[in-house]
mmCIF file of N, CA and C in Angstrom:
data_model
loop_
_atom_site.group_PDB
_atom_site.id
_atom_site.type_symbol
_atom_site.label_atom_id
_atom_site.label_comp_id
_atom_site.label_asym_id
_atom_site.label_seq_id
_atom_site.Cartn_x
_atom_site.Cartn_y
_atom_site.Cartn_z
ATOM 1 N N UNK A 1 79.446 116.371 127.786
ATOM 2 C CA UNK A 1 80.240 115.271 128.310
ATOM 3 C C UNK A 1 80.707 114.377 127.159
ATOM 4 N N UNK A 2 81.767 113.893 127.329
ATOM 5 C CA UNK A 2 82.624 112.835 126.142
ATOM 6 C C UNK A 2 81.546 111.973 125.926
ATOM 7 N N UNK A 3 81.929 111.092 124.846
ATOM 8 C CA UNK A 3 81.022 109.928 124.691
ATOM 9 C C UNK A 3 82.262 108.545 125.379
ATOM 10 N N UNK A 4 81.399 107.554 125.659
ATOM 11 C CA UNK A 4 82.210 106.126 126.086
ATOM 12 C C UNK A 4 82.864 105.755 124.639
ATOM 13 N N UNK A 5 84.010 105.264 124.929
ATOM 14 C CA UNK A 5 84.246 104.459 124.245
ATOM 15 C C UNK A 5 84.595 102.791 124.146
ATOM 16 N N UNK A 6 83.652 101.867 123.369
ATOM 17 C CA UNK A 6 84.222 101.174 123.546
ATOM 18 C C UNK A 6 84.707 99.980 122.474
ATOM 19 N N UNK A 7 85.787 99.582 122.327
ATOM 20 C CA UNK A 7 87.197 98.723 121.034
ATOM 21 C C UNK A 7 86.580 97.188 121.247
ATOM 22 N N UNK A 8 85.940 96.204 120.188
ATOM 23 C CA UNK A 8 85.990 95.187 120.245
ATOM 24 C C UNK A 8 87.393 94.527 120.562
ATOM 25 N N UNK A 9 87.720 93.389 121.096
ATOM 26 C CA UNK A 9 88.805 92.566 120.887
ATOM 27 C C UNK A 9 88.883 91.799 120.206
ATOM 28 N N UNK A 10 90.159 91.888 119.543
ATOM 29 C CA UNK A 10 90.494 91.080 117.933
ATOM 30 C C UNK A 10 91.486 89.993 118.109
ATOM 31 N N UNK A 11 91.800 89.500 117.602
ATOM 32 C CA UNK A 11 93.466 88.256 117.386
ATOM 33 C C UNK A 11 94.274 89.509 117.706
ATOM 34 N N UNK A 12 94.532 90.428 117.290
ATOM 35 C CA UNK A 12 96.078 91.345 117.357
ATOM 36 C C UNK A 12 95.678 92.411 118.466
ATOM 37 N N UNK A 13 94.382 92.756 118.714
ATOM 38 C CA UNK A 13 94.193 94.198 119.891
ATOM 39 C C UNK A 13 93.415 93.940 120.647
ATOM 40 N N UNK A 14 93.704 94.723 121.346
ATOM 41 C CA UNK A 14 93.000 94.374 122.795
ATOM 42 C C UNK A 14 91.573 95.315 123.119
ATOM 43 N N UNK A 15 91.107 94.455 124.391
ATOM 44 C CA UNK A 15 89.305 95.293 124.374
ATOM 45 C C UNK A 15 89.998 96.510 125.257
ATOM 46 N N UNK A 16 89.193 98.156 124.429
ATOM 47 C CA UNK A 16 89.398 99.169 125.048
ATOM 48 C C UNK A 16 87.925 99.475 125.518
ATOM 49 N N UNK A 17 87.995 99.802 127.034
ATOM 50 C CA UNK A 17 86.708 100.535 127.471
ATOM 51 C C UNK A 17 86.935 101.775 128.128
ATOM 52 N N UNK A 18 86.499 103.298 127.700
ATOM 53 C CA UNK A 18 86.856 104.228 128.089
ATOM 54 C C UNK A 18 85.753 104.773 128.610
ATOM 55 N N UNK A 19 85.664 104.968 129.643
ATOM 56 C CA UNK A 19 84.097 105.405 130.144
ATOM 57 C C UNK A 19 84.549 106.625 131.162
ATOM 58 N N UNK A 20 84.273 107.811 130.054
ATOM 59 C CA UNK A 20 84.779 109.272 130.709
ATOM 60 C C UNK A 20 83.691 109.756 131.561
ATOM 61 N N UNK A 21 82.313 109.117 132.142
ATOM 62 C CA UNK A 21 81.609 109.299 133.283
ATOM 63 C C UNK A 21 82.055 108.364 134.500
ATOM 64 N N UNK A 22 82.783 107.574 134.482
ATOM 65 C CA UNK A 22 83.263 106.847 135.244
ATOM 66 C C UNK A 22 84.577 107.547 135.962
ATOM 67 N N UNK A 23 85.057 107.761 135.170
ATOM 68 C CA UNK A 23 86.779 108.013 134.727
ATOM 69 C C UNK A 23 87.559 107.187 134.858
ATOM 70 N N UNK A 24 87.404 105.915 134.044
ATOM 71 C CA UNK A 24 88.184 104.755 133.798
ATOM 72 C C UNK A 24 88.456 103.832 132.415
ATOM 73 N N UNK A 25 89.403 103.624 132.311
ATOM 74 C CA UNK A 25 90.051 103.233 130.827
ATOM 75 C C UNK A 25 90.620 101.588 131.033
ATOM 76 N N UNK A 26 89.843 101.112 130.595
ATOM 77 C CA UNK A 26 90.741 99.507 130.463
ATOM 78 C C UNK A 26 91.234 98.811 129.453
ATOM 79 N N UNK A 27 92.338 98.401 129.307
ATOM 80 C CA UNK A 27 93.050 98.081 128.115
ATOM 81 C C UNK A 27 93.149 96.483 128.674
ATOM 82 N N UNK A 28 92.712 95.648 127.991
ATOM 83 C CA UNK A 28 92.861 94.004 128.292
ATOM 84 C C UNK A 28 92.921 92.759 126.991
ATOM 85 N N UNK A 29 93.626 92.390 127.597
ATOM 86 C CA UNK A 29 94.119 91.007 126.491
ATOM 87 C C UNK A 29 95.539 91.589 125.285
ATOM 88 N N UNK A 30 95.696 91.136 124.356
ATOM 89 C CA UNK A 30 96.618 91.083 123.739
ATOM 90 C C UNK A 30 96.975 92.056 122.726
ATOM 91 N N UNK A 31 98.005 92.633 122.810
ATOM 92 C CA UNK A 31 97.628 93.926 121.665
ATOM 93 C C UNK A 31 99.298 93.952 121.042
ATOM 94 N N UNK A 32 99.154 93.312 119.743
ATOM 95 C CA UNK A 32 100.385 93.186 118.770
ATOM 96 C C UNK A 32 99.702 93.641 117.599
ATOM 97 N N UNK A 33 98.984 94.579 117.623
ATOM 98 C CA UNK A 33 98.435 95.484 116.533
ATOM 99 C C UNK A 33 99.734 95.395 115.222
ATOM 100 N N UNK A 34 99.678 95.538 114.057
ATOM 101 C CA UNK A 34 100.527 95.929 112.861
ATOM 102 C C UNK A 34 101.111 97.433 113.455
ATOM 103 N N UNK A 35 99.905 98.397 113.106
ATOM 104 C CA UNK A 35 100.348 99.709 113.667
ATOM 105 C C UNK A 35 99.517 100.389 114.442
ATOM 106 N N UNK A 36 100.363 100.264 115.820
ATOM 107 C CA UNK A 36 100.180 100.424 116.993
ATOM 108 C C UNK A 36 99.641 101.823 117.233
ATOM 109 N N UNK A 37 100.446 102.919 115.950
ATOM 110 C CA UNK A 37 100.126 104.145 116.262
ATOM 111 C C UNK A 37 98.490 104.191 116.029
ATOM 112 N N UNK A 38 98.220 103.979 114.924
ATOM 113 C CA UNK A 38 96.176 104.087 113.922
ATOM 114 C C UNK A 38 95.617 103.268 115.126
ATOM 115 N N UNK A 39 95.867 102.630 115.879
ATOM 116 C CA UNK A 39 95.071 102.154 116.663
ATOM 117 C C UNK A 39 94.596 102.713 117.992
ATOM 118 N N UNK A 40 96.243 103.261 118.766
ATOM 119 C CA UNK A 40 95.998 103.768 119.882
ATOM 120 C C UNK A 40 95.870 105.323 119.736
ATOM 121 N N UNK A 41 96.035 105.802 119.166
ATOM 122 C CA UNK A 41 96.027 107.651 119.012
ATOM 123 C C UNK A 41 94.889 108.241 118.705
ATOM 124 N N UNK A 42 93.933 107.474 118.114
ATOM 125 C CA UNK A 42 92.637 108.037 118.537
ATOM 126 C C UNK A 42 92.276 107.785 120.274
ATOM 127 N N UNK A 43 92.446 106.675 120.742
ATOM 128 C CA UNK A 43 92.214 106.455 122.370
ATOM 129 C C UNK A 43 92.822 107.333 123.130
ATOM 130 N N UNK A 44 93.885 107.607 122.899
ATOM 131 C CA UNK A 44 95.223 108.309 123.485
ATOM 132 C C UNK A 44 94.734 109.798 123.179
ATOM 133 N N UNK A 45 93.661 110.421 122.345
ATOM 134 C CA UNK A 45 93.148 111.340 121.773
ATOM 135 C C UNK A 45 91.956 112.166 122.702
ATOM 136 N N UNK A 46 91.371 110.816 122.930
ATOM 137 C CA UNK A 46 90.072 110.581 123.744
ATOM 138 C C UNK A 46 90.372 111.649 124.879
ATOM 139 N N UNK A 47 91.265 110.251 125.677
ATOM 140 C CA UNK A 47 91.914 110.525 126.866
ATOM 141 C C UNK A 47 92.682 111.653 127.301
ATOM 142 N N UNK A 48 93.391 112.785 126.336
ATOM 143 C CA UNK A 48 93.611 113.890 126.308
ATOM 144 C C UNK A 48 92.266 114.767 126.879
ATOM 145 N N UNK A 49 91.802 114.724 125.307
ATOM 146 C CA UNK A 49 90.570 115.453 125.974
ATOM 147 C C UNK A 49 90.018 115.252 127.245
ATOM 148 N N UNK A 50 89.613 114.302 127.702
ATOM 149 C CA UNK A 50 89.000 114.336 129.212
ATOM 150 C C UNK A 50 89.969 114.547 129.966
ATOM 151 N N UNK A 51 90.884 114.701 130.092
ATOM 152 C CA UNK A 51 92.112 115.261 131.010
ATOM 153 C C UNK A 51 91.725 116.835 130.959
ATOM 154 N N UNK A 52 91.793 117.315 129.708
ATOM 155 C CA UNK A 52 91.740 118.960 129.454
ATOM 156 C C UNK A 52 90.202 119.567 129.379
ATOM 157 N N UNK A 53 89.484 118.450 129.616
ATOM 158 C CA UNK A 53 87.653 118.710 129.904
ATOM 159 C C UNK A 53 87.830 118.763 131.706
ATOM 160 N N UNK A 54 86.505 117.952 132.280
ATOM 161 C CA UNK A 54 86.481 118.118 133.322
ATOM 162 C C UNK A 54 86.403 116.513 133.735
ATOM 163 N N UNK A 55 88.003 116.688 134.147
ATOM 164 C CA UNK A 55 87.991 114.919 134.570
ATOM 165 C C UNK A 55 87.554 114.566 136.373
ATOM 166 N N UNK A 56 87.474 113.510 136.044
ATOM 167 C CA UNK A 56 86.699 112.932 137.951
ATOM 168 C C UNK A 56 87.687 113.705 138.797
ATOM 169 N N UNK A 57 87.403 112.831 139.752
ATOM 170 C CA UNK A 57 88.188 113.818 140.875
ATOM 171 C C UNK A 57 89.357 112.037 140.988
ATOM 172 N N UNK A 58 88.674 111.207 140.834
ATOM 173 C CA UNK A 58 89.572 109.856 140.730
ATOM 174 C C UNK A 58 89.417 109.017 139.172
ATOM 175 N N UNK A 59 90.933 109.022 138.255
ATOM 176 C CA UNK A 59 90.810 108.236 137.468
ATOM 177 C C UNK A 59 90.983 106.930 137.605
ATOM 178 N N UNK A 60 90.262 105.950 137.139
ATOM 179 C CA UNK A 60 91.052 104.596 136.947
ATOM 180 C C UNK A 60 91.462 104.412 136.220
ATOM 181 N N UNK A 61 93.065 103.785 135.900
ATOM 182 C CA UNK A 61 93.451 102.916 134.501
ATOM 183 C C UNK A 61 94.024 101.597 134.801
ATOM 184 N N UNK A 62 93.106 100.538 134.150
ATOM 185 C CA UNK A 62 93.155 99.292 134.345
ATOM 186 C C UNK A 62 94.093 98.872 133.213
ATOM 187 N N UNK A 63 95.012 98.016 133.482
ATOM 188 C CA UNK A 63 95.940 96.980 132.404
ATOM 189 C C UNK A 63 95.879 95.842 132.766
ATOM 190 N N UNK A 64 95.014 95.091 131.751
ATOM 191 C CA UNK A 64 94.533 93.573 131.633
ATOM 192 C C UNK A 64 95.516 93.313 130.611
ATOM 193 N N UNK A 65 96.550 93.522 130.355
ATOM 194 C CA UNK A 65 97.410 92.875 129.258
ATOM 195 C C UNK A 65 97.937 91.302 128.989
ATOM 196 N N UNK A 66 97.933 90.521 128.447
ATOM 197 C CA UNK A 66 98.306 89.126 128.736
ATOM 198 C C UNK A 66 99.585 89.212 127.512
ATOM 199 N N UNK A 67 99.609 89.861 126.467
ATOM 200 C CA UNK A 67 100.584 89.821 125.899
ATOM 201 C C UNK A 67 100.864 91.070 124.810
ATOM 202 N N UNK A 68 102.322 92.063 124.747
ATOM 203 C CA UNK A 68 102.114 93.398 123.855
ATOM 204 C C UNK A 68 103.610 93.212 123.423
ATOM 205 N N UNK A 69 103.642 93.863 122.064
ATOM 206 C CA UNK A 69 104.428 94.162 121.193
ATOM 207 C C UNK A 69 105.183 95.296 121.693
ATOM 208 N N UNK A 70 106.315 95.900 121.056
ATOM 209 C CA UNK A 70 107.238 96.874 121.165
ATOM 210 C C UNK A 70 106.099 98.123 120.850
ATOM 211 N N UNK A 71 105.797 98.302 119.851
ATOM 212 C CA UNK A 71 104.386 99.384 119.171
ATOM 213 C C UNK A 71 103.872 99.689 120.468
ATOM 214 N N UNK A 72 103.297 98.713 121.098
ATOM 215 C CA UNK A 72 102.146 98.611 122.050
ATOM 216 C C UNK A 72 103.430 99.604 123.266
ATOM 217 N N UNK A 73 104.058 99.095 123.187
ATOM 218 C CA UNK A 73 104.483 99.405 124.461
ATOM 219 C C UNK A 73 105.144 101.088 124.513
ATOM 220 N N UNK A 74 105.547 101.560 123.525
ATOM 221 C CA UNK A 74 105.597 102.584 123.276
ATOM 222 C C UNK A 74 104.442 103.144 123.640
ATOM 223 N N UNK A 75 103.285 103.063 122.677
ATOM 224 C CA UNK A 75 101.982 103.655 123.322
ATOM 225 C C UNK A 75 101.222 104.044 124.791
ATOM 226 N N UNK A 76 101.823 102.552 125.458
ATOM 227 C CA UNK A 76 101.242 102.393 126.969
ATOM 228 C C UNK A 76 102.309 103.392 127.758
ATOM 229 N N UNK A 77 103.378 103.862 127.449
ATOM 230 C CA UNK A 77 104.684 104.966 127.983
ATOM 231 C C UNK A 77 103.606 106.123 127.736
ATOM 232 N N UNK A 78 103.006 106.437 126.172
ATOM 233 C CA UNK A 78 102.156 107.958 126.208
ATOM 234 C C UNK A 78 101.187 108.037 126.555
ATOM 235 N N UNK A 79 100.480 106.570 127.145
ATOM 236 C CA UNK A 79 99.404 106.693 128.090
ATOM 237 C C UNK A 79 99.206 107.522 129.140
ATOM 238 N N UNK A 80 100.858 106.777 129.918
ATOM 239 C CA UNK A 80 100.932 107.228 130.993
ATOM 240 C C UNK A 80 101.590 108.527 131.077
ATOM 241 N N UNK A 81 102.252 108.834 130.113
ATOM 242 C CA UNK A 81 102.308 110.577 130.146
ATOM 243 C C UNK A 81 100.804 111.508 130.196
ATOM 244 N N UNK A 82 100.023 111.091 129.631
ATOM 245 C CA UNK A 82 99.069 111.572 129.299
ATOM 246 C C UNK A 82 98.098 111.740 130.805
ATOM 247 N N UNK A 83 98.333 110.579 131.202
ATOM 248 C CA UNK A 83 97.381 110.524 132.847
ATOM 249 C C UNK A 83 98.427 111.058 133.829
ATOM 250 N N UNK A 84 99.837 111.244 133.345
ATOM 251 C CA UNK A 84 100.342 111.730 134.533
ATOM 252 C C UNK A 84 99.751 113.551 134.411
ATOM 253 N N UNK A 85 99.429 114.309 133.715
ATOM 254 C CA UNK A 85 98.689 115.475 133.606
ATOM 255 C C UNK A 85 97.636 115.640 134.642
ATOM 256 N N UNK A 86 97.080 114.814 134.926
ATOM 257 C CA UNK A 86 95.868 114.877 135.876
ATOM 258 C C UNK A 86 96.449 115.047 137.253
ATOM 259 N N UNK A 87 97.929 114.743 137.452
ATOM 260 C CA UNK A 87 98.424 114.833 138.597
ATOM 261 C C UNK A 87 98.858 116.940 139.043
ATOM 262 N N UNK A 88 98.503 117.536 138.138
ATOM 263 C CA UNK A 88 98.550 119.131 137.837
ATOM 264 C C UNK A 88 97.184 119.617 138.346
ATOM 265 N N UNK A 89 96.524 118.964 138.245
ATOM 266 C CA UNK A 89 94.711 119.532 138.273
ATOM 267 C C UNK A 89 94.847 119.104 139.848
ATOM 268 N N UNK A 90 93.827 120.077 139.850
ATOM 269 C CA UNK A 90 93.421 119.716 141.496
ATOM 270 C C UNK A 90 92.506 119.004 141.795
ATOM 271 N N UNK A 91 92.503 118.543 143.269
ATOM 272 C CA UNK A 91 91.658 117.449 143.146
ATOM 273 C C UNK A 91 91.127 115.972 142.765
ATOM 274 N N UNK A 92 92.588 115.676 141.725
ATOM 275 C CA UNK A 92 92.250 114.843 140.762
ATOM 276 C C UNK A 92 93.290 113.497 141.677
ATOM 277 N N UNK A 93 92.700 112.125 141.727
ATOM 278 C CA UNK A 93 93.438 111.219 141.971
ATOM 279 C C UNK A 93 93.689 109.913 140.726
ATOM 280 N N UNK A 94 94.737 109.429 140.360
ATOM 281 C CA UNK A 94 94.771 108.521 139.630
ATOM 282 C C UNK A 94 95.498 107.087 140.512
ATOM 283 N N UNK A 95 94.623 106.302 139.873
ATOM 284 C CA UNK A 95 94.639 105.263 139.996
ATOM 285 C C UNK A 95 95.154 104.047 139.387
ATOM 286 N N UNK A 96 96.409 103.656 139.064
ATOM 287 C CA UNK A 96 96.831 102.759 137.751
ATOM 288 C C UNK A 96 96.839 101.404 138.234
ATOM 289 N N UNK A 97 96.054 100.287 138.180
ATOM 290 C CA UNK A 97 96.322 99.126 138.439
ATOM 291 C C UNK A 97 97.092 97.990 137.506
ATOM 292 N N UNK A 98 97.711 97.538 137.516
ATOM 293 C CA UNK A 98 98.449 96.436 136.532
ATOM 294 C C UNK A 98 98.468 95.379 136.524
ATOM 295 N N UNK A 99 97.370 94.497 136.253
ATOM 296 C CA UNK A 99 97.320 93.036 136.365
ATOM 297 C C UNK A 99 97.745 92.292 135.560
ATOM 298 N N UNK A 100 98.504 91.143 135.649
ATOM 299 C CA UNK A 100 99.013 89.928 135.532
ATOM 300 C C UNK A 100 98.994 88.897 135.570
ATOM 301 N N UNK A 101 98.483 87.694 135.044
ATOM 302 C CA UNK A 101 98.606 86.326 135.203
ATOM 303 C C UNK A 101 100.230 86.160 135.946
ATOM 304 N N UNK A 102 99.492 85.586 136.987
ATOM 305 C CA UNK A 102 100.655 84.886 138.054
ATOM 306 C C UNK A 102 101.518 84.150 137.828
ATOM 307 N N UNK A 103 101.775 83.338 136.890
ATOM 308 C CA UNK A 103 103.016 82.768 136.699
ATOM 309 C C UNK A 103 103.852 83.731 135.152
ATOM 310 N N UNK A 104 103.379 84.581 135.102
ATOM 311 C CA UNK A 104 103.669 85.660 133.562
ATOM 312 C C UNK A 104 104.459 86.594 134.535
ATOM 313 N N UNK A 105 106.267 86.028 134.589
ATOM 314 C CA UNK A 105 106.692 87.637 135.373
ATOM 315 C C UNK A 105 107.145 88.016 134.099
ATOM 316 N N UNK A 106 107.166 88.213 132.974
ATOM 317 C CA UNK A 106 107.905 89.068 131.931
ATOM 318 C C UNK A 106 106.221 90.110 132.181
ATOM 319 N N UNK A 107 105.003 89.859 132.254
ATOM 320 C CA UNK A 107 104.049 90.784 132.182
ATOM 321 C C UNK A 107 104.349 91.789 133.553
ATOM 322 N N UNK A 108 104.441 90.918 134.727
ATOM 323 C CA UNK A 108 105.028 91.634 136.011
ATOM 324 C C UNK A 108 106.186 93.221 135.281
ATOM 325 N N UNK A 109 107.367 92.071 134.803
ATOM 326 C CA UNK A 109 108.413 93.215 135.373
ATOM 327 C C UNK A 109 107.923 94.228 134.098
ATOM 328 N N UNK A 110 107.365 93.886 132.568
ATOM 329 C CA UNK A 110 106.542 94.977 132.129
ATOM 330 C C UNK A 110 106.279 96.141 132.747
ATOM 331 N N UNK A 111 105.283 95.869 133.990
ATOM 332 C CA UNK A 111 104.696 96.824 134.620
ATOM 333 C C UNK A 111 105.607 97.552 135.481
ATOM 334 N N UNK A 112 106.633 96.826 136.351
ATOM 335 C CA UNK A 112 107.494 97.661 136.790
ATOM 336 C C UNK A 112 108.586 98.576 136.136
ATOM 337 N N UNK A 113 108.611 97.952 134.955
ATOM 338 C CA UNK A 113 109.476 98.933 134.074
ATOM 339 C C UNK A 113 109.088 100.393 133.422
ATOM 340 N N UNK A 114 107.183 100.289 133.374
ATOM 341 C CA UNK A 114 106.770 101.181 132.964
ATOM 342 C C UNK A 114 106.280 102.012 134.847
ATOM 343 N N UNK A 115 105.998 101.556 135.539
ATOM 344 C CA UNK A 115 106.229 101.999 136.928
ATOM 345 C C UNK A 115 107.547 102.812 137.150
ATOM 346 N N UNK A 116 108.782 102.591 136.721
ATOM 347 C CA UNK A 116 109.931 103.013 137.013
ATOM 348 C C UNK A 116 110.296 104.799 136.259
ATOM 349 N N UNK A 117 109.458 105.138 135.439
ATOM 350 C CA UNK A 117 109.251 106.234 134.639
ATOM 351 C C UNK A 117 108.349 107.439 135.098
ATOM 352 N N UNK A 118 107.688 106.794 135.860
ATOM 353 C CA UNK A 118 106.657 108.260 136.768
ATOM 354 C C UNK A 118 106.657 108.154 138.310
ATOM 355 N N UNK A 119 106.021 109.215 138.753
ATOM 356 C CA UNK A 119 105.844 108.976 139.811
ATOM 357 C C UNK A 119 104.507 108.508 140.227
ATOM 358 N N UNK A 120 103.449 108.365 139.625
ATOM 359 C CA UNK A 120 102.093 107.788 139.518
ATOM 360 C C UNK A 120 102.594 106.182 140.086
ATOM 361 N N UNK A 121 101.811 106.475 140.836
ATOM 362 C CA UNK A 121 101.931 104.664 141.736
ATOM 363 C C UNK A 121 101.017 103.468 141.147
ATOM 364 N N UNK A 122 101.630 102.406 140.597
ATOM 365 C CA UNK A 122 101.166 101.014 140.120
ATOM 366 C C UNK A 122 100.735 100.442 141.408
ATOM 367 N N UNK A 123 99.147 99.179 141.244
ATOM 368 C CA UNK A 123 99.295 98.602 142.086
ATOM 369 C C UNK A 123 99.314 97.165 141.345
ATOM 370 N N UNK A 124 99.888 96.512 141.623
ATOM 371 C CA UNK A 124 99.933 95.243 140.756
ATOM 372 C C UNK A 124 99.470 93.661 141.373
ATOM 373 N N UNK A 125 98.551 93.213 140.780
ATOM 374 C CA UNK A 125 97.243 92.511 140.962
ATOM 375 C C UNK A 125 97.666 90.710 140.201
ATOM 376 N N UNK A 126 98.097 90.151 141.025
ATOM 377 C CA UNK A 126 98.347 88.779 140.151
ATOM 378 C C UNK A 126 96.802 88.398 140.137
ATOM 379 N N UNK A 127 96.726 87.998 139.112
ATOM 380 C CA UNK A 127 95.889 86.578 139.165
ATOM 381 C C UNK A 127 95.846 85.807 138.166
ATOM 382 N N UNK A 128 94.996 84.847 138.565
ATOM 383 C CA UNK A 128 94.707 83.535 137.992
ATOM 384 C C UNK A 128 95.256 82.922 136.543
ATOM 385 N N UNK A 129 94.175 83.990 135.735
ATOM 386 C CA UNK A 129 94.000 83.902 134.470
ATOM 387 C C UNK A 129 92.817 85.633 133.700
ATOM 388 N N UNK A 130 93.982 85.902 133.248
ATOM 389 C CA UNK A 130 93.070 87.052 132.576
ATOM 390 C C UNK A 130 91.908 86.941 131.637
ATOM 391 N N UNK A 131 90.855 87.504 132.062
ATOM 392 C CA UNK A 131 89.704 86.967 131.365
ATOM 393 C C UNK A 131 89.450 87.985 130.344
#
């Protein structure tokens, strides 16, 4: 079985928790990394593999984002290529939630813009204040 992974949060990146016994990946807080690629492509690496191992029968992928760069956002597009694969396997359900601080619609339409590219269904979660 994979090992967990899990990314302190810094000033420029955000906390990654990948917990491939779970089958859930959360990306939260702010990620204006320098280079977006050295950061996310080992995660994005991870997450391959447990796609092409033996993934749950339900993934979660959580987006706690409060604020991302162009870099970032590129990345979060090969995320979701990457989890749309699981939609091939049988059995397998994914789950993408997209949360938002409630008065943040540039984070909103974010999510619908990257919603507008698959057919994997967003559910999108205002609240408060992202912790």
């Amino acid at each position: 079985m994979m090992e967990e992974l899990f990314v302190e949060e810094t000033d420029t990146t955000p906390q990654v928790h990948f917990n491939p016994e779970e089958g859930s990946i959360e990306i939260k807080g702010i990620s204006i990394p320098e280079d977006a690629e050295a950061f996310y492509n080992p995660i994005l690496a991870d997450l391959q593999a447990y796609i092409e191992d033996e993934p749950k029968a339900q993934t979660n992928v959580l987006f706690k984002l409060v604020y991302i760069n162009t870099g970032t956002s590129a990345m979060v597009a090969k995320l979701i290529k990457i989890v749309e694969a699981l939609e091939e396997k049988e059995n397998c359900e994914i789950n993408i939630t997209w949360y938002y601080e409630e008065e943040d619609e540039d984070m909103k339409d974010l999510g619908d813009y990257f919603s507008s590219f698959t057919e994997l269904v967003f559910d999108f979660v205002p609240m408060e204040e992202i912790e």
